[in-house]
PDB file of C-alpha atoms in Angstrom:
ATOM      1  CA  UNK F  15      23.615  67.318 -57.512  1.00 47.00           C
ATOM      2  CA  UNK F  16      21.522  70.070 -56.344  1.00 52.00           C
ATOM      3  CA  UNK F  17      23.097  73.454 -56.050  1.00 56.00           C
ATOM      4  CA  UNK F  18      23.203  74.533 -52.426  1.00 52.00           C
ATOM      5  CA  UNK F  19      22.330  78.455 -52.057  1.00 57.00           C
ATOM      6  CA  UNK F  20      22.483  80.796 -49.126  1.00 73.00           C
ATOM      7  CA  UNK F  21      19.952  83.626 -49.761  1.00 86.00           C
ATOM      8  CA  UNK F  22      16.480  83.089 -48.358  1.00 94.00           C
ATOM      9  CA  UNK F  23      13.579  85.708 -48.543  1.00 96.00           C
ATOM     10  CA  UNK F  24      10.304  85.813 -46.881  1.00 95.00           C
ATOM     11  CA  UNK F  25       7.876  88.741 -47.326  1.00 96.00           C
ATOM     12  CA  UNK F  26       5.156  88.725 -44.700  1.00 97.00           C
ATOM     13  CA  UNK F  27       1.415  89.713 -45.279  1.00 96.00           C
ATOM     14  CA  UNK F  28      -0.940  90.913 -41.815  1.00 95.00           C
ATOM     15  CA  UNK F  29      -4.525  89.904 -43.575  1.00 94.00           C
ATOM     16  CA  UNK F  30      -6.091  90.599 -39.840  1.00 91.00           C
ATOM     17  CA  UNK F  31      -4.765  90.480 -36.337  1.00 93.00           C
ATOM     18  CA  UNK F  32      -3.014  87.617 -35.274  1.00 95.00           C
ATOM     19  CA  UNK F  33      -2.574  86.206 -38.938  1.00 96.00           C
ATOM     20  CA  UNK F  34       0.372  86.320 -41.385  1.00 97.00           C
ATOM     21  CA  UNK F  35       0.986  85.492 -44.479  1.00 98.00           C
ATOM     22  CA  UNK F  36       4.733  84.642 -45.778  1.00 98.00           C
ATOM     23  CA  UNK F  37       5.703  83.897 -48.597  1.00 98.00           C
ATOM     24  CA  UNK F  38       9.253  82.462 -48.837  1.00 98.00           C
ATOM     25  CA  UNK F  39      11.125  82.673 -51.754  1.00 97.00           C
ATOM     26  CA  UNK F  40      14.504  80.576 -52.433  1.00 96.00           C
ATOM     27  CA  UNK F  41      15.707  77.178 -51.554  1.00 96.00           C
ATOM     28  CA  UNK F  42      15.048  75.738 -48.297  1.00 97.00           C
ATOM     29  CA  UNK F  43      18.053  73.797 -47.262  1.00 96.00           C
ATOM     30  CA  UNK F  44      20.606  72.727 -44.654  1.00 95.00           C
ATOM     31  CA  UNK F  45      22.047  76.557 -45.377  1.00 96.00           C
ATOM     32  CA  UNK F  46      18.540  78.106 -44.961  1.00 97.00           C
ATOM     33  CA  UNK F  47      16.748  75.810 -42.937  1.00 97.00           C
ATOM     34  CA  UNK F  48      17.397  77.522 -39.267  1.00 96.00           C
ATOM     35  CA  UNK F  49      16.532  81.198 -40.944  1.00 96.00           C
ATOM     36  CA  UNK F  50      12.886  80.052 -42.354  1.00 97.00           C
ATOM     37  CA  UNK F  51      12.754  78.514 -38.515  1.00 98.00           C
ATOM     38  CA  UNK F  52      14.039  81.661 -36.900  1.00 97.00           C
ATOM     39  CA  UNK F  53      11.971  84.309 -38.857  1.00 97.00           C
ATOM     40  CA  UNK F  54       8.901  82.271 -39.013  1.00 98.00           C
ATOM     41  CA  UNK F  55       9.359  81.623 -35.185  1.00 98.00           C
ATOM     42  CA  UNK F  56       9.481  85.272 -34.679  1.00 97.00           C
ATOM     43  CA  UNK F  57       6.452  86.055 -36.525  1.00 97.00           C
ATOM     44  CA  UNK F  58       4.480  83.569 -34.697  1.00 97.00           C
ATOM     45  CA  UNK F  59       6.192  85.326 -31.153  1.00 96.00           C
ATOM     46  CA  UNK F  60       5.294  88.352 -32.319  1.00 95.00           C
ATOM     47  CA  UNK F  61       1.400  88.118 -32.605  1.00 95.00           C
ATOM     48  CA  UNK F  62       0.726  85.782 -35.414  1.00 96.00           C
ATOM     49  CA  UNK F  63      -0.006  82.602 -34.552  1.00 97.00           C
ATOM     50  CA  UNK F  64      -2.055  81.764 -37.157  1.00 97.00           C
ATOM     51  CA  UNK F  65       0.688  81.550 -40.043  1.00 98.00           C
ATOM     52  CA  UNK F  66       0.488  80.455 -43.974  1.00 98.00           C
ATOM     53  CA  UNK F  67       3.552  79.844 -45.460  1.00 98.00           C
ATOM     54  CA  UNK F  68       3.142  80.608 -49.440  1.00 98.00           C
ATOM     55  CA  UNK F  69       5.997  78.084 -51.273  1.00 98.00           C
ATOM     56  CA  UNK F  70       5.230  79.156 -54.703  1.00 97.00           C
ATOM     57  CA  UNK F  71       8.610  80.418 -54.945  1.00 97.00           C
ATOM     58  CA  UNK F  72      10.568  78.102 -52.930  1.00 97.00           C
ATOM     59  CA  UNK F  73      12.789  75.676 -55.844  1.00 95.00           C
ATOM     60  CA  UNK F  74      14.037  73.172 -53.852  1.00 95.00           C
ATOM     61  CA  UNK F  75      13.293  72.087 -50.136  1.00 96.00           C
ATOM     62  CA  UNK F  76      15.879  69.292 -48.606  1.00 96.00           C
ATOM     63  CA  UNK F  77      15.439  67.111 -45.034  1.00 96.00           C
ATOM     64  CA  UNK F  78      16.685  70.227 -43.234  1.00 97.00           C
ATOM     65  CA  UNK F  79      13.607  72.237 -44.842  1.00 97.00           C
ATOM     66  CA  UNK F  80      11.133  69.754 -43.839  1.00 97.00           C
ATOM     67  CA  UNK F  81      12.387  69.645 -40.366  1.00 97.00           C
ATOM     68  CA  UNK F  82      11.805  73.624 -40.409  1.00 98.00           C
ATOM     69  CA  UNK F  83       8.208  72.901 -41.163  1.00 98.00           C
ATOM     70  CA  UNK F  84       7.734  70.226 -38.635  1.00 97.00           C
ATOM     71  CA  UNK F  85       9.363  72.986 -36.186  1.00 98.00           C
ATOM     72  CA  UNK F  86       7.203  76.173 -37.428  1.00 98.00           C
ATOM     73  CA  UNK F  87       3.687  73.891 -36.928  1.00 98.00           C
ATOM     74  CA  UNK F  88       5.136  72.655 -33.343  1.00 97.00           C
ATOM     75  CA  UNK F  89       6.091  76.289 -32.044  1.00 97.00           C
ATOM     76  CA  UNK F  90       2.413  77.464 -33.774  1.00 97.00           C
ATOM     77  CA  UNK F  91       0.797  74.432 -32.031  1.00 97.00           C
ATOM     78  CA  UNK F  92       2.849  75.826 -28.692  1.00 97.00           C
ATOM     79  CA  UNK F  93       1.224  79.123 -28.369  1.00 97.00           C
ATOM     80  CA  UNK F  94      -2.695  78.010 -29.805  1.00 96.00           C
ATOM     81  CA  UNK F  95      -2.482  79.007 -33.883  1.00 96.00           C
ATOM     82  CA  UNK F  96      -2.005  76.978 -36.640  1.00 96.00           C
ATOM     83  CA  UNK F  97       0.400  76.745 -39.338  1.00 98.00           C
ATOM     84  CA  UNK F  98      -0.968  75.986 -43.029  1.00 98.00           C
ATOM     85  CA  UNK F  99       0.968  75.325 -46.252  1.00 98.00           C
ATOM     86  CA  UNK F 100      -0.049  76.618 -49.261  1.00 98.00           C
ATOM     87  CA  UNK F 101       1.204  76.905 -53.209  1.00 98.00           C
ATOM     88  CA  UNK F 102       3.571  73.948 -52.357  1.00 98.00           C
ATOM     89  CA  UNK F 103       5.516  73.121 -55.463  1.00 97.00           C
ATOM     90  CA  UNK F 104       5.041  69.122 -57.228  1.00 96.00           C
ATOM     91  CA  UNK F 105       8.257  68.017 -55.642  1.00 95.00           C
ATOM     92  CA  UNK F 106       8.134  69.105 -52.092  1.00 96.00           C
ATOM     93  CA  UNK F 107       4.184  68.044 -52.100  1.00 97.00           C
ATOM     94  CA  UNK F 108       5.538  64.588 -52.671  1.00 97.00           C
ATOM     95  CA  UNK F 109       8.310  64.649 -49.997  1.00 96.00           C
ATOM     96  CA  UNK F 110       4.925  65.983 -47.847  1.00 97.00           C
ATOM     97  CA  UNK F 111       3.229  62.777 -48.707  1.00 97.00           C
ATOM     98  CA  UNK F 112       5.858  60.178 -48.650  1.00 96.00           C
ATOM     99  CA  UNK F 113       6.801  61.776 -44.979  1.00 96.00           C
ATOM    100  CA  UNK F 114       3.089  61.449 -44.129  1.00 96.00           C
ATOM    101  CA  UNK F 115       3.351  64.961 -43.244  1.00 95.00           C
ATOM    102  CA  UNK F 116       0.913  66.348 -45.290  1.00 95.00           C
ATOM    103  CA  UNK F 117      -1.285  64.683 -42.601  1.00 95.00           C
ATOM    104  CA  UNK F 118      -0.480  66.867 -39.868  1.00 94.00           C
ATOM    105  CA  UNK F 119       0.337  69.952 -42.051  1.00 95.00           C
ATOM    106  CA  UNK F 120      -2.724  71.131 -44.194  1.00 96.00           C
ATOM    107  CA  UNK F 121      -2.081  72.365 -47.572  1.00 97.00           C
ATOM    108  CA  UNK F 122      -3.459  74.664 -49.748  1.00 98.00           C
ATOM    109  CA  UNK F 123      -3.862  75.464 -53.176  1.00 97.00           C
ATOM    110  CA  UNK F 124      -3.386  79.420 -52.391  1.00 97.00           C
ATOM    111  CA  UNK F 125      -2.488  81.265 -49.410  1.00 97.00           C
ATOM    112  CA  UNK F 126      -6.035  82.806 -49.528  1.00 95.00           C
ATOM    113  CA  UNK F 127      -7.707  79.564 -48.755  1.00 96.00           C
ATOM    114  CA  UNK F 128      -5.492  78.721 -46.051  1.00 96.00           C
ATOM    115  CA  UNK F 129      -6.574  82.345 -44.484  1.00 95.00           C
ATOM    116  CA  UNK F 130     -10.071  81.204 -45.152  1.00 94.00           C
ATOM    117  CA  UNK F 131     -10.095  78.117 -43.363  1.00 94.00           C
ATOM    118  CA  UNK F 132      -8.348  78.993 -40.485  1.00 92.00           C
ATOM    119  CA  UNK F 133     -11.154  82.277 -40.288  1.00 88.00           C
ATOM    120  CA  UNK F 134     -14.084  79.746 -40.892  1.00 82.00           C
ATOM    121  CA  UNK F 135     -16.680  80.801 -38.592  1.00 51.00           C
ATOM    122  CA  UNK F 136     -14.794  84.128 -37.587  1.00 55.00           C
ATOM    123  CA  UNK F 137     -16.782  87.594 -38.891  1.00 42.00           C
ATOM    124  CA  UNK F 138     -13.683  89.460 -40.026  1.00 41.00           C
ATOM    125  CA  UNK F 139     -13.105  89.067 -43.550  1.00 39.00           C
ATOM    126  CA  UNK F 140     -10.219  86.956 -44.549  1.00 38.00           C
ATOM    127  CA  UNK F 141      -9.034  88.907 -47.495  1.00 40.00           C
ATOM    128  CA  UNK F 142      -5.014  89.422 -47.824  1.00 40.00           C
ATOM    129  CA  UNK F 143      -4.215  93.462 -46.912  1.00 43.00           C
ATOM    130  CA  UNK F 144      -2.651  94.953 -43.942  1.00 45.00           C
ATOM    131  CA  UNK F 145       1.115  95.775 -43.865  1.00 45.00           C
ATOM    132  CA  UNK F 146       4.116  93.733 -45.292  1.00 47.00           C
ATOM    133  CA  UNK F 147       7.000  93.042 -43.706  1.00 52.00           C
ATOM    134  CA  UNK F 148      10.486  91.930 -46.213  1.00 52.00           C
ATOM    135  CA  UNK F 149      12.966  89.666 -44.767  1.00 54.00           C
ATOM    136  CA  UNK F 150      15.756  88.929 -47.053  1.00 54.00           C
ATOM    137  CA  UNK F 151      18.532  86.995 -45.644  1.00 55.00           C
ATOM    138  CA  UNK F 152      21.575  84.805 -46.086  1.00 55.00           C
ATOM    139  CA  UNK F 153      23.539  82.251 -45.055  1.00 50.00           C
ATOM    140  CA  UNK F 154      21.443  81.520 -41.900  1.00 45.00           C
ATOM    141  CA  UNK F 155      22.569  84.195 -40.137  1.00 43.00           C
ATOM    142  CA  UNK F 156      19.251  85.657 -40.025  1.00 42.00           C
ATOM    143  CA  UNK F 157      20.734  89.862 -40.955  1.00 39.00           C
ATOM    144  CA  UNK F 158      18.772  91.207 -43.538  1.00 37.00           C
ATOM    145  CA  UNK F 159      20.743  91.372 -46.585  1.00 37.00           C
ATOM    146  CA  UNK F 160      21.649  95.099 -47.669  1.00 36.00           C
ATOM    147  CA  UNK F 161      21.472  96.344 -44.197  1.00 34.00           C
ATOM    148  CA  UNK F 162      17.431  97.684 -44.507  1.00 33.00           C
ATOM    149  CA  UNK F 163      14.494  95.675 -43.030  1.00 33.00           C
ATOM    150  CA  UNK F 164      11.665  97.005 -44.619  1.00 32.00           C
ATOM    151  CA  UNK F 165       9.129  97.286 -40.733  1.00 33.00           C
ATOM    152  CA  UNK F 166       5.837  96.802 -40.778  1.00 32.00           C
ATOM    153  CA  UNK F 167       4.259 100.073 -41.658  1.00 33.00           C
ATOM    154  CA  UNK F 168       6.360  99.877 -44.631  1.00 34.00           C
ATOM    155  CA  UNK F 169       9.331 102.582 -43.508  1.00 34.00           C
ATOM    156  CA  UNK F 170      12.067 101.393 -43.955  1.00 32.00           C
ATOM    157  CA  UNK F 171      14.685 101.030 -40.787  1.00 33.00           C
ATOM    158  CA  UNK F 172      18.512 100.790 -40.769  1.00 35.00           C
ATOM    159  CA  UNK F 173      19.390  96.803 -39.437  1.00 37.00           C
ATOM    160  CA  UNK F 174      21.863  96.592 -36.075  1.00 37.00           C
ATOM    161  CA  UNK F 175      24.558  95.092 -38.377  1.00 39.00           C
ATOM    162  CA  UNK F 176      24.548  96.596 -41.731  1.00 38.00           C
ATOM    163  CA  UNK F 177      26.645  95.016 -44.575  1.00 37.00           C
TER     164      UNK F 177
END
């Protein structure tokens, strides 16, 4: 049986206006599912439509996670972005592909790409810089873990509910 874990992290790149990068690092599960959702929701609300999710470091990614996915491209569909995949580990690629979601969700081999095809045709360069953002959570509950958010001009801020 899979181990179930509660600690999700995301650390968000701004390449350009309007686009982010995150990369999400943990297991996305029934425990973690609604935080990728909520964090990734807000980073679309926020200005970003145009999101790539890096899963490079994601190890295991359940029902619950795919449903997040489905979510994250619907509510990026919503407000006219796009949501890309990219780095997505062997065994979620195949739950992509037996799902036939993978025809709905484009993936990538790097997060780079992704940028690049969703600036095709667009004169600012598509290179990864700008300001990161750190989310680390867990147990759903969508509190940073530690009490600090790191904002994104990189200061770091107390959280409203610090552990």
């Amino acid at each position: 049986m899979t181990d179930v874990t509660d600690t999700l992290q995301l650390t968000v790149q701004h390449p350009r206006p309007g686009f982010a990068i995150a990369v999400v690092a943990g297991y996305v599960d029934t425990r973690t599912a609604d935080t990728l959702r909520h964090e990734a929701s807000g980073i679309i609300e926020q200005g970003c439509p145009h999101l790539v999710l890096d899963l490079s470091q994601v190890g295991f990614c359940d029902s619950a996670g795919l449903s997040a996915l489905i979510g994250l491209w619907h509510a990026a569909q919503a407000v006219g972005g796009a949501l890309r995949l990219a780095a997505v580990p062997d065994r979620l690629m195949r739950m992509l592909v037996l799902t036939g979601v993978d025809a709905v969700l484009p993936v990538h081999a790097t997060a780079t790409e992704a940028v690049a095809t969703m600036t095709a045709g667009q004169s600012t360069s598509a290179g990864v810089q700008g300001c990161v953002t750190h989310v680390s959570t867990d147990g759903g509950a969508g509190e940073p873990v530690g009490g600090e958010h790191m904002a994104r001009d990189g200061a770091q801020t107390p959280s409203s509910n610090p552990s």
